[in-house]
């Protein structure tokens, strides 16, 4: 049954891909985004992919009054909350901005939901909450911690959600812990468009492939892993988007107030494996050099996705080659990302 879903941060990378799948699943979608880390151009692209007119509310979710008014005027039945800042390094430089934006937006949203009796929420958390010394594959019942302000905002928001669910037991909250989202919609018209020099591996490789950056620096080849480079659980953004649709459906059926699900493939791929998969997608080799480890990096992070499989009937289906082919289609068709206007 279709619901009216408010997608906070719906113009961003993961949000935009999720909007397409929500519409395909029969939901009615409202987007709220202040375009702090996205461009309005994404909306036209979404409209041309879906053939639907999208309703967009362009304001800061921290604006509690406007958020209240939105809930007053729209019969919102469920919320997916992607809105927040996400750059680990920047969060170390600007901790207050991160705490203010990520926590502040969540408070404003939770207040409006409480006042309007909205009881279904899907929240974007991250595998970063497993901290530094977690064993792999990571299961949802591991203790949580963080190594930087961004990670702490996720740990803290998860706690806030659990506390709210105790006080409001009719809440149905999904905490989704994403591993490493990559890839793009198969049309090549929407994708990840980081501002400035990318910190994450795939966007960096994309920009090397398209000639915006000279060469990849591989951070460390002396980890205790098969080829010495670090392992991550890269997951196609389309699989991730499908996980949100599945979680939303599950919230209408579960008796549990808070459910926590890992969204990952369960496979750890090394930096060099990803580079070589990307080279296959592009059809040529790409320049790289091995440099020292990056501060704060862990050797291996990958999910045990068993709970999501059992409870959501969801499973990632795309390979790393699919991810690289789709990332490359987006990047080669949009070498400079989205246009400004
Ligand atoms: P993104 O930056 O592309 O999308 C976030 C969107 O939220 C942007 O469009 C931004 O403009 C908007 N936004 C930020 N603050 C806002 C505010 N106060 N009011 C209204 N809009 C606001 O990021 P993404 O990669 O799509 O990530 C979505 C969510 O998933 C984030 O919460 C992120 O922390 C989480 N996450 C992302 C990754 C990843 O690697 N991409 C991994 C784990 C978790
Ligand atoms: N990485 C790298 N060079 C880069 C960016 C990342 O070697 O320019 C490595 C990084 O050290 C990590 C992996 O690629 O082992 C994934 O990094 P990313 O920042 O994408 O994800 P995270 O480490 O946050 O999971």
Coordinates of C-alpha atoms and ligand atoms in Angstrom, one line a residue:
X1 CA 0.0 0.0 0.0
X2 CA 1.4 3.4 -1.0
X3 CA 2.2 5.9 1.7
X4 CA 2.9 9.6 1.5
X5 CA 6.6 9.7 2.3
X6 CA 8.7 12.7 3.3
X7 CA 12.2 12.3 2.0
X8 CA 14.5 14.6 4.0
X9 CA 17.8 15.0 2.0
X10 CA 16.0 13.6 -1.0
X11 CA 18.1 15.6 -3.5
X12 CA 21.3 14.0 -2.3
X13 CA 23.2 11.0 -3.7
X14 CA 21.4 8.2 -1.9
X15 CA 18.1 10.1 -1.4
X16 CA 17.7 10.8 -5.2
X17 CA 18.1 7.1 -6.0
X18 CA 15.7 6.1 -3.3
X19 CA 13.0 8.6 -4.6
X20 CA 12.9 6.7 -7.9
X21 CA 12.3 3.4 -6.2
X22 CA 9.7 4.8 -3.8
X23 CA 7.7 6.1 -6.7
X24 CA 8.1 2.8 -8.5
X25 CA 6.8 1.0 -5.4
X26 CA 3.6 3.2 -5.5
X27 CA 4.5 5.7 -2.8
X28 CA 3.7 9.4 -3.0
X29 CA 6.9 11.4 -2.4
X30 CA 7.7 14.8 -1.0
X31 CA 11.3 16.0 -1.0
X32 CA 12.7 18.3 1.7
X33 CA 16.3 19.5 1.0
X34 CA 18.2 22.8 1.5
X35 CA 20.6 21.9 -1.3
X36 CA 23.6 22.3 1.1
X37 CA 25.3 19.4 -0.6
X38 CA 23.2 18.9 -3.7
X39 CA 22.1 20.8 -6.8
X40 CA 18.5 21.6 -7.9
X41 CA 19.4 20.2 -11.3
X42 CA 18.9 16.7 -9.8
X43 CA 15.2 17.3 -9.6
X44 CA 14.7 17.7 -13.3
X45 CA 16.7 14.6 -13.9
X46 CA 14.6 12.7 -11.5
X47 CA 11.4 14.0 -13.2
X48 CA 12.7 12.8 -16.5
X49 CA 13.6 9.4 -15.2
X50 CA 10.3 8.9 -13.4
X51 CA 7.9 10.9 -15.7
X52 CA 6.4 12.4 -12.5
X53 CA 6.3 16.0 -11.2
X54 CA 8.1 16.1 -7.9
X55 CA 7.2 18.3 -5.0
X56 CA 10.2 19.9 -3.4
X57 CA 10.4 21.9 -0.2
X58 CA 13.7 23.8 -0.2
X59 CA 14.5 24.7 3.4
X60 CA 16.7 23.7 6.2
X61 CA 15.2 20.9 8.3
X62 CA 16.6 22.6 11.4
X63 CA 13.9 25.3 10.8
X64 CA 11.4 23.9 13.3
X65 CA 8.6 26.3 12.4
X66 CA 8.7 25.5 8.7
X67 CA 9.0 21.8 9.4
X68 CA 5.9 22.1 11.6
X69 CA 4.0 23.9 8.9
X70 CA 4.9 21.3 6.3
X71 CA 3.5 18.6 8.6
X72 CA 0.4 20.8 9.2
X73 CA -0.3 21.0 5.5
X74 CA 0.6 17.5 4.2
X75 CA -0.7 14.2 5.4
X76 CA 2.8 12.7 5.9
X77 CA 2.6 9.0 6.8
X78 CA 6.3 8.1 6.9
X79 CA 9.7 9.8 6.8
X80 CA 13.1 8.8 5.4
X81 CA 15.8 10.9 7.0
X82 CA 18.9 11.2 4.8
X83 CA 19.6 14.9 5.6
X84 CA 22.9 15.6 7.2
X85 CA 26.6 16.4 6.6
X86 CA 28.7 13.4 5.9
X87 CA 32.4 14.3 5.3
X88 CA 34.6 12.6 8.0
X89 CA 37.6 15.0 7.6
X90 CA 35.4 18.1 7.6
X91 CA 33.7 17.0 10.7
X92 CA 37.0 17.0 12.5
X93 CA 37.6 20.6 11.4
X94 CA 34.1 21.8 12.1
X95 CA 32.6 19.6 14.8
X96 CA 30.0 22.1 15.9
X97 CA 28.6 22.4 12.4
X98 CA 28.3 18.6 12.3
X99 CA 26.6 18.3 15.7
X100 CA 24.3 21.2 15.0
X101 CA 23.2 20.1 11.6
X102 CA 22.9 16.4 12.0
X103 CA 21.4 16.4 15.5
X104 CA 19.5 19.7 15.1
X105 CA 17.7 18.5 11.9
X106 CA 16.8 15.2 13.6
X107 CA 15.4 17.0 16.7
X108 CA 13.2 19.3 14.5
X109 CA 12.0 16.3 12.5
X110 CA 11.2 14.1 15.6
X111 CA 9.3 16.9 17.2
X112 CA 7.1 17.5 14.2
X113 CA 6.5 13.8 13.8
X114 CA 5.5 13.5 17.5
X115 CA 3.1 16.4 17.3
X116 CA 1.5 15.1 14.1
X117 CA 1.3 11.5 15.1
X118 CA 3.7 10.3 12.4
X119 CA 5.0 6.9 13.5
X120 CA 7.2 5.6 10.7
X121 CA 10.9 6.7 10.3
X122 CA 13.8 5.3 8.4
X123 CA 17.1 6.7 9.4
X124 CA 20.4 6.8 7.5
X125 CA 23.1 5.4 9.8
X126 CA 26.5 4.1 8.9
X127 CA 28.9 1.2 9.5
X128 CA 31.1 3.9 11.0
X129 CA 29.2 3.2 14.3
X130 CA 31.0 -0.1 14.7
X131 CA 34.2 2.0 15.5
X132 CA 37.8 0.9 15.3
X133 CA 38.1 -2.7 16.6
X134 CA 35.0 -4.5 15.5
X135 CA 35.4 -8.0 14.2
X136 CA 34.2 -8.8 10.6
X137 CA 31.7 -9.6 9.4
X138 CA 29.9 -7.0 11.5
X139 CA 26.6 -7.9 13.1
X140 CA 24.1 -5.4 14.4
X141 CA 24.5 -6.3 18.0
X142 CA 28.1 -5.2 18.2
X143 CA 28.7 -2.2 20.6
X144 CA 28.8 1.2 18.9
X145 CA 31.4 3.9 19.1
X146 CA 33.1 6.4 16.8
X147 CA 36.5 7.9 15.9
X148 CA 35.4 11.3 14.6
X149 CA 32.5 13.9 15.1
X150 CA 30.6 12.6 12.0
X151 CA 30.6 9.1 13.4
X152 CA 29.5 10.4 16.8
X153 CA 26.5 12.1 15.3
X154 CA 25.4 8.8 14.0
X155 CA 26.0 7.0 17.3
X156 CA 24.1 9.8 19.2
X157 CA 21.2 9.9 16.8
X158 CA 20.8 6.2 17.1
X159 CA 20.6 6.6 20.9
X160 CA 18.1 9.5 20.6
X161 CA 15.9 7.3 18.4
X162 CA 16.0 4.4 20.9
X163 CA 15.1 6.8 23.7
X164 CA 12.2 8.3 21.7
X165 CA 10.9 4.8 20.9
X166 CA 10.7 4.0 24.7
X167 CA 8.7 7.2 25.3
X168 CA 6.6 6.7 22.2
X169 CA 6.1 2.9 21.9
X170 CA 3.9 3.2 18.8
X171 CA 6.9 4.5 16.9
X172 CA 8.3 2.2 14.2
X173 CA 11.9 3.2 13.5
X174 CA 14.4 1.6 11.1
X175 CA 18.0 2.3 11.7
X176 CA 19.8 1.4 8.5
X177 CA 23.6 1.0 8.7
X178 CA 25.0 1.5 5.3
X179 CA 28.4 0.1 4.3
X180 CA 30.1 1.8 1.3
X181 CA 27.5 3.1 -1.2
X182 CA 28.8 3.5 -4.8
X183 CA 27.4 3.2 -8.3
X184 CA 24.7 5.2 -10.0
X185 CA 21.3 4.9 -11.7
X186 CA 21.6 2.9 -15.0
X187 CA 20.5 6.0 -17.0
X188 CA 23.8 7.7 -16.1
X189 CA 21.9 10.9 -15.5
X190 CA 22.1 10.9 -11.7
X191 CA 25.0 9.9 -9.4
X192 CA 27.4 11.0 -6.8
X193 CA 28.6 14.6 -7.2
X194 CA 31.0 15.5 -4.4
X195 CA 32.1 19.1 -4.0
X196 CA 35.8 19.7 -4.0
X197 CA 38.4 16.9 -4.1
X198 CA 36.6 13.6 -3.2
X199 CA 37.7 11.8 0.0
X200 CA 36.0 8.5 -0.9
X201 CA 37.6 5.9 -3.1
X202 CA 35.1 5.5 -5.9
X203 CA 34.5 9.2 -6.6
X204 CA 38.3 9.7 -6.5
X205 CA 38.9 6.9 -9.1
X206 CA 36.1 8.4 -11.2
X207 CA 37.8 11.7 -11.3
X208 CA 41.2 10.1 -12.2
X209 CA 39.4 8.2 -15.0
X210 CA 37.9 11.4 -16.4
X211 CA 41.1 13.4 -16.2
X212 CA 40.2 15.7 -13.3
X213 CA 42.7 14.2 -11.0
X214 CA 46.2 12.8 -11.9
X215 CA 46.4 9.5 -10.1
X216 CA 44.9 7.5 -7.3
X217 CA 46.9 7.3 -4.1
X218 CA 46.3 3.9 -2.4
X219 CA 46.5 4.5 1.3
X220 CA 48.6 1.6 2.6
X221 CA 49.5 -1.9 1.2
X222 CA 50.7 -3.3 4.5
X223 CA 47.3 -4.4 6.0
X224 CA 46.7 -7.9 7.0
X225 CA 44.5 -8.6 4.0
X226 CA 45.0 -10.7 0.9
X227 CA 46.7 -8.0 -1.2
X228 CA 47.7 -5.7 1.7
X229 CA 45.1 -3.0 0.9
X230 CA 42.1 -2.4 3.1
X231 CA 38.8 -4.2 2.6
X232 CA 35.4 -2.5 2.4
X233 CA 31.9 -3.6 1.6
X234 CA 31.0 -1.6 -1.5
X235 CA 27.2 -1.7 -2.2
X236 CA 25.4 -0.5 -5.3
X237 CA 23.3 2.6 -4.5
X238 CA 20.4 0.8 -6.3
X239 CA 20.6 -2.1 -3.8
X240 CA 20.7 0.4 -1.0
X241 CA 17.6 2.3 -2.3
X242 CA 15.8 -1.1 -2.5
X243 CA 16.7 -1.7 1.1
X244 CA 14.8 1.5 2.1
X245 CA 11.7 0.4 0.3
X246 CA 11.9 -3.0 2.0
X247 CA 12.5 -1.4 5.4
X248 CA 9.5 0.9 5.0
X249 CA 7.3 -2.0 4.1
X250 CA 8.5 -3.9 7.1
X251 CA 7.7 -1.0 9.5
X252 CA 4.1 -1.4 8.7
X253 CA 4.1 -5.0 9.8
X254 CA 6.6 -5.2 12.8
X255 CA 5.7 -5.0 16.5
X256 CA 9.2 -3.8 17.3
X257 CA 9.6 -0.1 17.9
X258 CA 13.3 0.1 16.7
X259 CA 14.8 -2.2 14.2
X260 CA 18.5 -2.0 13.2
X261 CA 19.6 -3.5 9.9
X262 CA 23.0 -3.6 8.1
X263 CA 22.8 -2.8 4.4
X264 CA 25.9 -4.3 2.8
X265 CA 26.7 -7.2 0.5
X266 CA 28.7 -9.2 3.0
X267 CA 31.9 -9.1 0.8
X268 CA 35.0 -7.2 1.5
X269 CA 36.8 -5.9 -1.6
X270 CA 40.3 -4.4 -1.5
X271 CA 41.3 -1.0 -2.8
X272 CA 43.2 -2.6 -5.7
X273 CA 40.3 -4.9 -6.5
X274 CA 38.1 -1.9 -6.9
X275 CA 40.7 0.0 -9.0
X276 CA 41.0 -3.0 -11.3
X277 CA 37.2 -3.4 -11.6
X278 CA 37.0 0.2 -12.5
X279 CA 39.8 -0.2 -15.1
X280 CA 37.7 -3.0 -16.7
X281 CA 34.7 -0.7 -16.8
X282 CA 36.8 2.1 -18.5
X283 CA 38.8 -0.2 -20.7
X284 CA 42.2 1.1 -19.8
X285 CA 44.6 1.1 -16.9
X286 CA 44.6 4.0 -14.5
X287 CA 47.6 5.6 -12.8
X288 CA 48.1 5.0 -9.1
X289 CA 50.8 5.0 -6.4
X290 CA 51.0 3.3 -3.0
X291 CA 51.4 5.8 -0.2
X292 CA 51.1 5.5 3.6
X293 CA 48.0 4.5 5.5
X294 CA 45.3 7.2 6.0
X295 CA 44.9 8.2 9.7
X296 CA 41.9 6.5 11.3
X297 CA 41.5 3.8 8.7
X298 CA 40.7 0.3 9.7
X299 CA 41.9 -2.8 7.8
X300 CA 38.5 -4.4 7.1
X301 CA 34.9 -3.4 7.3
X302 CA 32.2 -5.6 5.9
X303 CA 28.7 -6.5 6.9
X304 CA 26.9 -9.6 8.1
X305 CA 23.8 -8.8 6.1
X306 CA 21.9 -11.9 7.4
X307 CA 19.4 -10.0 9.5
X308 CA 18.2 -7.8 6.6
X309 CA 18.0 -10.8 4.5
X310 CA 15.9 -12.7 7.0
X311 CA 13.7 -9.9 8.2
X312 CA 13.4 -7.7 5.1
X313 CA 13.7 -10.3 2.4
X314 CA 16.3 -8.0 0.9
X315 CA 19.7 -8.9 -0.5
X316 CA 22.2 -6.9 -2.5
X317 CA 22.5 -8.2 -6.1
X318 CA 25.0 -6.0 -7.9
X319 CA 28.6 -7.0 -8.3
X320 CA 31.6 -4.6 -8.0
X321 CA 31.8 -4.7 -11.8
X322 CA 28.2 -3.5 -12.1
X323 CA 29.0 -0.7 -9.6
X324 CA 32.0 0.4 -11.6
X325 CA 30.2 0.3 -14.9
X326 CA 27.4 2.4 -13.6
X327 CA 29.7 4.9 -11.8
X328 CA 31.6 5.3 -15.0
X329 CA 28.5 5.8 -17.1
X330 CA 27.5 8.7 -14.8
X331 CA 31.0 10.2 -14.5
X332 CA 31.8 10.0 -18.2
X333 CA 28.4 11.5 -19.2
X334 CA 28.8 14.2 -16.5
X335 CA 32.5 14.9 -16.2
X336 CA 31.8 17.9 -14.0
X337 CA 28.8 16.5 -12.1
X338 CA 25.5 18.3 -12.2
X339 CA 25.2 21.8 -13.8
X340 CA 24.8 24.7 -11.4
X341 CA 21.5 25.9 -12.9
Ligands
LIG1 P1 24.3 13.8 0.4 O1 25.1 14.9 1.0 O2 24.4 13.5 -1.1 O3 22.8 13.9 0.8 C1 22.3 14.6 1.9 C2 21.3 15.6 1.5 O4 20.8 16.3 2.7 C3 21.9 16.7 0.6 O5 21.1 16.9 -0.5 C4 21.9 18.0 1.5 O6 21.7 19.1 0.8 C5 20.8 17.7 2.5 N1 20.9 18.3 3.8 C6 21.9 18.4 4.6 N2 21.6 19.0 5.7 C7 20.3 19.5 5.6 C8 19.4 20.2 6.4 N3 19.8 20.7 7.6 N4 18.2 20.5 5.9 C9 17.8 20.0 4.7 N5 18.6 19.3 3.9 C10 19.8 19.0 4.3 O7 24.7 12.4 1.2 P2 24.4 10.9 0.9 O8 25.6 10.2 0.5 O9 23.2 10.8 0.0 O10 24.0 10.4 2.3 C11 22.7 10.4 2.9 C12 22.7 10.0 4.3 O11 23.4 8.7 4.4 C13 23.6 10.9 5.2 O12 22.9 11.0 6.4 C14 24.9 10.2 5.4 O13 25.5 10.5 6.6 C15 24.4 8.7 5.3 N6 25.5 7.8 4.9 C16 26.1 8.0 3.7 C17 27.1 7.2 3.4 C18 27.9 7.5 2.1 O14 29.0 7.0 1.9 N7 27.4 8.2 1.1 C19 27.5 6.1 4.2 C20 26.8 5.9 5.4 C21 25.8 6.8 5.7
LIG2 N1 41.2 5.0 -0.2 C1 42.4 5.1 -1.0 N2 42.6 6.3 -1.7 C2 41.7 7.3 -1.7 C3 40.5 7.1 -1.0 C4 40.3 6.0 -0.3 O1 43.3 4.3 -0.9 O2 42.0 8.3 -2.4 C5 41.0 3.8 0.5 C6 40.8 4.0 2.0 O3 42.0 4.1 2.7 C7 39.9 2.9 2.4 C8 39.1 2.6 1.2 O4 39.8 3.2 0.1 O5 40.7 1.7 2.7 C9 37.7 3.1 1.2 O6 37.8 4.5 1.6 P1 36.5 5.4 1.7 O7 36.9 6.8 2.2 O8 35.8 5.4 0.4 O9 35.5 4.7 2.7 P2 35.7 4.4 4.3 O10 37.2 4.3 4.6 O11 35.1 5.6 5.0 O12 35.0 3.2 4.5

